[in-house]
XYZ file of C-alpha atoms in Angstrom:
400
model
C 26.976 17.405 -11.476
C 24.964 18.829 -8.873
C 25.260 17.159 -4.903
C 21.690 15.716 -4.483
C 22.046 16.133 -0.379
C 22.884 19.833 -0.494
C 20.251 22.235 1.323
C 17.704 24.367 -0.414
C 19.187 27.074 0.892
C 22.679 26.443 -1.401
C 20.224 26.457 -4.669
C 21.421 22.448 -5.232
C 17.847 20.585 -3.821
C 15.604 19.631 -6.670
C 12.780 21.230 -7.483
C 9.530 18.934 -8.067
C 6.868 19.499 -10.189
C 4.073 16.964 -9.647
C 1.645 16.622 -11.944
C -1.987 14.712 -11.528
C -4.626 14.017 -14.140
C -7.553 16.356 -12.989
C -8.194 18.165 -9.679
C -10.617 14.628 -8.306
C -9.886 13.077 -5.000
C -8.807 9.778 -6.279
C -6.022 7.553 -5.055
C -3.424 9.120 -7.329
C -4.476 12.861 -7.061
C -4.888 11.955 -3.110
C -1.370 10.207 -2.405
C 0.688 12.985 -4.617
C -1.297 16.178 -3.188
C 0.284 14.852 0.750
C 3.838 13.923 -1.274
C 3.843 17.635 -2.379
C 2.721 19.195 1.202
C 5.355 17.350 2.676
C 8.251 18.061 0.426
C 7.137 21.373 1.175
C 7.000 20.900 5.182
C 10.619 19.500 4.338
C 11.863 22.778 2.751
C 11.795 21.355 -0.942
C 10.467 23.438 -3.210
C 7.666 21.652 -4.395
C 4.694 22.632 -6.857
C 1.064 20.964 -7.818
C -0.610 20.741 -10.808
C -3.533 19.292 -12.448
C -3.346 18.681 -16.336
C -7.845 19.213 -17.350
C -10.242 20.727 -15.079
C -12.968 18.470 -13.040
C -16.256 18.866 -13.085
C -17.215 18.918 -10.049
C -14.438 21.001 -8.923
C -14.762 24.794 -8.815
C -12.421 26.671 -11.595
C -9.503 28.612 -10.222
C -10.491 32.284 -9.668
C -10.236 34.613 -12.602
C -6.819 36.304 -13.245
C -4.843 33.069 -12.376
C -3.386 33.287 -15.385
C -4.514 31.437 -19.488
C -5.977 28.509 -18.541
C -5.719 28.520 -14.958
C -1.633 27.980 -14.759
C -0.385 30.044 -11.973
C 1.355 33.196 -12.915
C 4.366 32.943 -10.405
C 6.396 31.176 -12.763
C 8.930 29.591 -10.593
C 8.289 26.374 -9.061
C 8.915 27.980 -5.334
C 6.950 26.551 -2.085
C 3.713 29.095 -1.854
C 3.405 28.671 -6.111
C 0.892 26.313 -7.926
C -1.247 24.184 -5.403
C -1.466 23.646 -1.893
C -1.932 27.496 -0.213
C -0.378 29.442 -3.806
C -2.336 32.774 -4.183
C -2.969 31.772 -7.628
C -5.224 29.121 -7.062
C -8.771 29.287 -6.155
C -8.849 27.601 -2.980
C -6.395 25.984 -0.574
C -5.018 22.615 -1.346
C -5.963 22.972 -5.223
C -3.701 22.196 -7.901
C -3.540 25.123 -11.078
C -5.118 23.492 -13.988
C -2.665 23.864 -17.072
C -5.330 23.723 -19.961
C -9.017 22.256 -21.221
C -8.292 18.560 -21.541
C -5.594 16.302 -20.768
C -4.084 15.527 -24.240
C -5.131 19.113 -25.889
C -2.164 20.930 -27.739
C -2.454 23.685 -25.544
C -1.858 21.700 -22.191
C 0.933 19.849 -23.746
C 2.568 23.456 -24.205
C 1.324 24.514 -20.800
C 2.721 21.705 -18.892
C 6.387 22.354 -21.181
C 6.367 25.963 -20.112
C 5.768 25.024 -16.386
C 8.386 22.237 -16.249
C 11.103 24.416 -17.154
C 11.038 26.014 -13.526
C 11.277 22.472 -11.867
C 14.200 20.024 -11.928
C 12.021 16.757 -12.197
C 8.584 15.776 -12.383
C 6.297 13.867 -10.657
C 3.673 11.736 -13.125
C 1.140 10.407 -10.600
C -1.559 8.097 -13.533
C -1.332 6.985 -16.746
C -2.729 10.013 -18.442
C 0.226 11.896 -16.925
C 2.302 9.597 -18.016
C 1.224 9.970 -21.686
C 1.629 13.689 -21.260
C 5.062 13.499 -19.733
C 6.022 11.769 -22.732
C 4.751 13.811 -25.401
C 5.158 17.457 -23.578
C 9.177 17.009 -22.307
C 10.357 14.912 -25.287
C 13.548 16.993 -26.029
C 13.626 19.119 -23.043
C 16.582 18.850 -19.549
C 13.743 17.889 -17.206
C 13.025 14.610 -16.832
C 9.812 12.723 -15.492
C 9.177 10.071 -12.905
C 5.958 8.342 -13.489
C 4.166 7.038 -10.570
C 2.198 3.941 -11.178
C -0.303 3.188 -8.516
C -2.458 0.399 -10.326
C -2.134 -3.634 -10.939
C 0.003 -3.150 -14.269
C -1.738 -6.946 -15.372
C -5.203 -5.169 -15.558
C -3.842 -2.440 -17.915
C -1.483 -4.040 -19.928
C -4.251 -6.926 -20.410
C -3.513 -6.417 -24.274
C -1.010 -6.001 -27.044
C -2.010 -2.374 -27.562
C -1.825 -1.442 -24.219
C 1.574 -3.651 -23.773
C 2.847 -1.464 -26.396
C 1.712 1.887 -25.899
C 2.723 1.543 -22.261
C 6.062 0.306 -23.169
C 7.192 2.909 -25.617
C 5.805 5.460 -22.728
C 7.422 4.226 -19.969
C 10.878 3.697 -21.837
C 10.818 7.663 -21.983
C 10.439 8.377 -18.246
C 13.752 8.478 -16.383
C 12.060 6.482 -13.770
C 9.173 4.100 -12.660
C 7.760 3.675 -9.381
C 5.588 0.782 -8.518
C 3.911 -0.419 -5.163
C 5.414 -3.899 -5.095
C 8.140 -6.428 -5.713
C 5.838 -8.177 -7.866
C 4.545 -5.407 -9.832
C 8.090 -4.286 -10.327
C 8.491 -7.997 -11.868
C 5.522 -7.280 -14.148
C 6.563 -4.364 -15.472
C 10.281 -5.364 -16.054
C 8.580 -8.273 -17.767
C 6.086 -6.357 -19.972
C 8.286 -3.852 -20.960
C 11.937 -4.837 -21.047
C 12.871 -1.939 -18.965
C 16.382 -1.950 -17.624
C 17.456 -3.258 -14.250
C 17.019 -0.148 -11.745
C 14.552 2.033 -13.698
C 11.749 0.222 -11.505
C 12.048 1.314 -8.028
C 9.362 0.053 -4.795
C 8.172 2.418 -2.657
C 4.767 1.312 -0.960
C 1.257 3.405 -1.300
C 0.836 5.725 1.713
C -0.838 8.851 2.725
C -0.261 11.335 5.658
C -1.774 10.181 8.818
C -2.825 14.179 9.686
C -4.924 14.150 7.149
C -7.574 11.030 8.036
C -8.079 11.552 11.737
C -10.739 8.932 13.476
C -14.011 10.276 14.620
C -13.599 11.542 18.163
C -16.302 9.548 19.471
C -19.996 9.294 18.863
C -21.081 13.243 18.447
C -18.260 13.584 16.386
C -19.396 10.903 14.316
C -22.471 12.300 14.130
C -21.443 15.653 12.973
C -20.031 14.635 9.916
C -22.903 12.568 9.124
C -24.873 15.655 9.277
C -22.397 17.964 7.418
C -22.702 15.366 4.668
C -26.579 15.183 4.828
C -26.452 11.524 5.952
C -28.837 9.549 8.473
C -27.404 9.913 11.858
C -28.095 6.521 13.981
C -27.745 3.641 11.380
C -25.312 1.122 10.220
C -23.635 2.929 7.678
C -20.943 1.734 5.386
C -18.773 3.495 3.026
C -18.190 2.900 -0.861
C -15.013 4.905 -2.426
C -13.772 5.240 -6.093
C -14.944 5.778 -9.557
C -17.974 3.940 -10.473
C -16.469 1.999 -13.617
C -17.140 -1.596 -14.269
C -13.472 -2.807 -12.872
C -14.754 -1.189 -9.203
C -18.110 -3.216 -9.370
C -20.704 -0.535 -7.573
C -23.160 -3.208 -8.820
C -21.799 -5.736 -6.475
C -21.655 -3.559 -3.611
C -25.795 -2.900 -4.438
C -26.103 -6.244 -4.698
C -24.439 -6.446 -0.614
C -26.631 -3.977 0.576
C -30.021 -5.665 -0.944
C -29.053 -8.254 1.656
C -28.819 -6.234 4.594
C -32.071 -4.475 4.876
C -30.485 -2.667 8.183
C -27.952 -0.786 6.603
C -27.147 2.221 4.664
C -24.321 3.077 1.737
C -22.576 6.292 0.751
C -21.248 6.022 -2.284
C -18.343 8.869 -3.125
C -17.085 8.948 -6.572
C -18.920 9.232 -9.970
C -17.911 7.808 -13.555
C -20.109 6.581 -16.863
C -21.975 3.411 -14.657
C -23.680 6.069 -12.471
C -27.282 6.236 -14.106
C -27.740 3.190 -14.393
C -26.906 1.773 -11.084
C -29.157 4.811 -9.332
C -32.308 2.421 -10.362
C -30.502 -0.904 -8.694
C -33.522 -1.988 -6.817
C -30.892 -1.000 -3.241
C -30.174 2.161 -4.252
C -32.929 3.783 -2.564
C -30.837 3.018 0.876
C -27.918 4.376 -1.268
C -26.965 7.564 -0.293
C -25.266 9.017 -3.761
C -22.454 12.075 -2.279
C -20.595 12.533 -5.971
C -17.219 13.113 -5.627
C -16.161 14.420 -2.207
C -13.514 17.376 -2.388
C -12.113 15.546 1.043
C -12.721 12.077 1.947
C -11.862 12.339 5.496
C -15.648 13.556 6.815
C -16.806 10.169 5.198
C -14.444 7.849 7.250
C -15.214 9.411 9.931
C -19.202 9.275 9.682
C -18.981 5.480 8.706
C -18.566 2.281 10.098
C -17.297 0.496 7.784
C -15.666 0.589 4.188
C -16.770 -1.214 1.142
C -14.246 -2.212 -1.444
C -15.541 -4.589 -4.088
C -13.154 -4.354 -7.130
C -12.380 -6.856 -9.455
C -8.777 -5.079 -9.760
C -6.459 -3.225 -7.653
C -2.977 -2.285 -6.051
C -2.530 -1.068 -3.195
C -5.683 0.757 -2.626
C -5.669 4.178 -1.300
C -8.851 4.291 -0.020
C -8.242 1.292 1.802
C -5.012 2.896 3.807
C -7.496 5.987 4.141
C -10.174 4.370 6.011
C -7.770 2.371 8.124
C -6.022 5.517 9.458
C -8.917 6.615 10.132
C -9.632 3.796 12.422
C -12.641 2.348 10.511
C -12.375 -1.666 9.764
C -12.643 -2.690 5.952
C -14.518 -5.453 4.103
C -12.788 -5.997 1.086
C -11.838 -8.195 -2.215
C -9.002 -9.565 -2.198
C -7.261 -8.832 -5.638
C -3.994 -7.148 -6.452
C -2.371 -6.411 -2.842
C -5.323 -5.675 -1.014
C -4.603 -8.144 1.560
C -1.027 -5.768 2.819
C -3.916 -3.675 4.034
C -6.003 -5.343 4.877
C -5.515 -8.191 7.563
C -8.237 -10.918 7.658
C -10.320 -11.369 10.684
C -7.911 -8.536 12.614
C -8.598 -5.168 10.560
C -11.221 -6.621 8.744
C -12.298 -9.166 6.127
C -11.089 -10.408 2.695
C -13.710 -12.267 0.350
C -12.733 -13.529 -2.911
C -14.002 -10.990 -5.833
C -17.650 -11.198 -7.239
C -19.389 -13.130 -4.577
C -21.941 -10.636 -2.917
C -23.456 -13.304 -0.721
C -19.882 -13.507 0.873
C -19.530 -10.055 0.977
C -22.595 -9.906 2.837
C -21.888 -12.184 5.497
C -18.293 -11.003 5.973
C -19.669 -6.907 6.087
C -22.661 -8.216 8.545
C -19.683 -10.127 10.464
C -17.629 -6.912 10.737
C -20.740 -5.048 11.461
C -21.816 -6.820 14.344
C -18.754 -7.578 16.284
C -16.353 -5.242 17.904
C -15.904 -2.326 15.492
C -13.662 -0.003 17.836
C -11.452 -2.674 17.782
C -11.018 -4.093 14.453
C -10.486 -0.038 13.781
C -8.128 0.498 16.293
C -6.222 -2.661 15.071
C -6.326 -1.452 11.142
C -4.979 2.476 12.093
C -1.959 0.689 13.983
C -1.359 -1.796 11.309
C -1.821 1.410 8.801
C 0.358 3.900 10.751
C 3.544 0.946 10.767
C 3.313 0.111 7.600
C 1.808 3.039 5.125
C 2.121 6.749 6.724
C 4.081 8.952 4.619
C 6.744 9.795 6.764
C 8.164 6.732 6.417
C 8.412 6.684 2.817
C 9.357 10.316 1.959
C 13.163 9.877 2.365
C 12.764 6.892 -0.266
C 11.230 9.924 -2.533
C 13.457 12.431 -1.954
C 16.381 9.964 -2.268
C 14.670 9.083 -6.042
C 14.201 12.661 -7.131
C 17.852 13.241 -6.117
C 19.119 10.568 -8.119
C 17.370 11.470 -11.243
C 17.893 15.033 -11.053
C 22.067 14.331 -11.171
C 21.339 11.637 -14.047
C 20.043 13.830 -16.189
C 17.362 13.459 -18.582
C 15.903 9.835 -20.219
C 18.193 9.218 -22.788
């Protein structure tokens, strides 16, 4: 059996494949893409890819190789993702094939696991893939859950598609005790197959504004007004993240402005929300940071969460957050110190808690959430758990 602690150099360090849904910012594509760059800073071989193209995100150059999987073949640091000369751009992941569940990226995401040791799953739809694409090969999967597992295992089909799933990863990952509770619950996995590590993200890569001009470029660079109140809304615009509610804030304070990053099927409509016209509709940003650092404030008005990403974002970028306070939003989010919690689908409340953090002292309240965020959820302080994990599965062996 192979020593997990050995070095790199000795050939007896795992190598990690981790795999995200689609090449989107979002809090899973976000939190494994700084995982992966700091295994690498480590000196673990790590690689990055995406299962579908995006969109909105350019394809990887031509010649990468059928359906955009990189053509180094080894899962080596400098292949597939962050800085691989196979990719189109710097920090993007090779996309294995047209859609998430297609034959063809099932096959694709087979081929490219046989050069790692263990894999990363970072969503559900990687989690389904995982499942389907390694049943009966040596590497085994870790699936990274970043959600409230009550809000998708809310019924029987779910409970049991999820279970049968999750039984074939070698591991789970989960933000909390009490999600770990849920899922041993839910699913009757065994004792130790759930493991906590907390949501975090690299502090390097969400630096605060350096004062007012600095602020005022990124507005610019992002085409926004440049001496307003302007607040920030992050995440896909699906009915569980409630853009209508944060509309519904912003008729109420005639004063301010809202840049909304993300996009998803409630888009159309809620462009003719009678606030949208002081709505300032981005898409989805290929970086996030610009945004924190041109606003004053985030919005988070979900009727479900974790441990939001966005929300550990924006704090470590030293802007204060006005938020619901579902799932575990309130570990990021101290009331009255970093910024304010209001019970879910009350915009009035929202309103007078975001005019509240508006008016009083921002610096502060952002000063107080980066310290709070840099104790409790930078990455350093979570990668040993990580490395300790993929260790432990890699001598296991595969799921049985």
């Amino acid at each position: 059996m192979p020593d997990p602690t050995a070095a790199d150099s000795a050939g007896a360090r795992p190598r990690v494949l981790h795999l995200i849904s689609d090449e989107r910012r979002g809090g899973a594509q976000n939190f494994a893409r700084d995982l992966h760059r700091e295994l690498r800073r480590r000196g673990q071989a790590s690689a990055l890819c995406a299962l579908a193209p995006h969109p909105a995100v350019p394809p990887a150059r031509p010649g990468a190789g059928a359906a955009g999987v990189c053509t180094a073949g080894t899962v080596v640091p400098g292949t597939c993702g962050e800085g691989c000369p196979d990719t189109a751009r710097p920090r993007a992941a090779a996309v294995l094939g047209p859609g998430r569940l297609r034959p063809s990226t099932l096959w694709a995401l087979r081929s490219a696991a046989r050069a790692a040791d263990v894999v990363l799953a970072h969503g559900s739809d990687t989690l389904a893939a995982c499942a389907l694409a390694l049943a009966g090969t040596p590497t085994p999967f870790v699936y990274v859950s970043v959600g409230h597992p009550r809000y998708w295992t809310a019924n029987r089909l779910r409970r049991l598609r999820g279970g049968a799933l999750m039984h074939r990863a070698a591991a789970v990952t989960t933000l909390t005790d009490e999600a770990r509770e849920v899922l041993e619950g839910q699913f009757e996995l065994p004792g130790g197959k759930v493991r906590v590590i907390p949501n975090s993200r690299a502090a390097e890569s969400y630096p605060p504004a350096d004062g007012r001009d600095d602020r005022r470029a990124a507005r610019h660079a992002l085409g926004l007004p440049a001496d307003v109140l302007l607040v920030a809304w992050i995440g896909a615009i699906a009915p569980e993240k409630r853009l209508d509610l944060a509309l519904d804030v912003l008729d109420r304070l005639p004063d301010v402005r809202m840049a909304v990053a993300g996009e998803g099927p409630l888009l159309e409509a809620l462009a003719r929300h009678p606030a949208a016209a002081r709505a300032h509709f981005l898409g989805p940003l290929p970086d996030p940071a610009p945004l924190y650092r041109a606003a004053d404030a985030l919005l988070l008005t979900s009727d479900s969460e974790g441990v939001p990403g966005a929300l550990i974002e924006a704090a470590l970028a030293g802007v204060p957050a006005v938020a619901t306070d579902v799932g575990w939003v309130r570990e990021v989010v101290r009331d009255g110190a970093t910024g304010a919690l209001v019970a879910p689908g009350d915009p009035l409340a929202l309103a007078e808690a975001l005019a509240k953090v508006l008016a009083c002292n921002r610096a502060g309240l952002g000063a107080a959430a980066r310290a709070h965020a840099l104790e409790h959820f930078e990455l350093g302080a979570v990668v040993d758990d990580w490395q300790r994990l993929v260790a432990e599965v890699w001598a296991g062996g595969p799921p049985s």
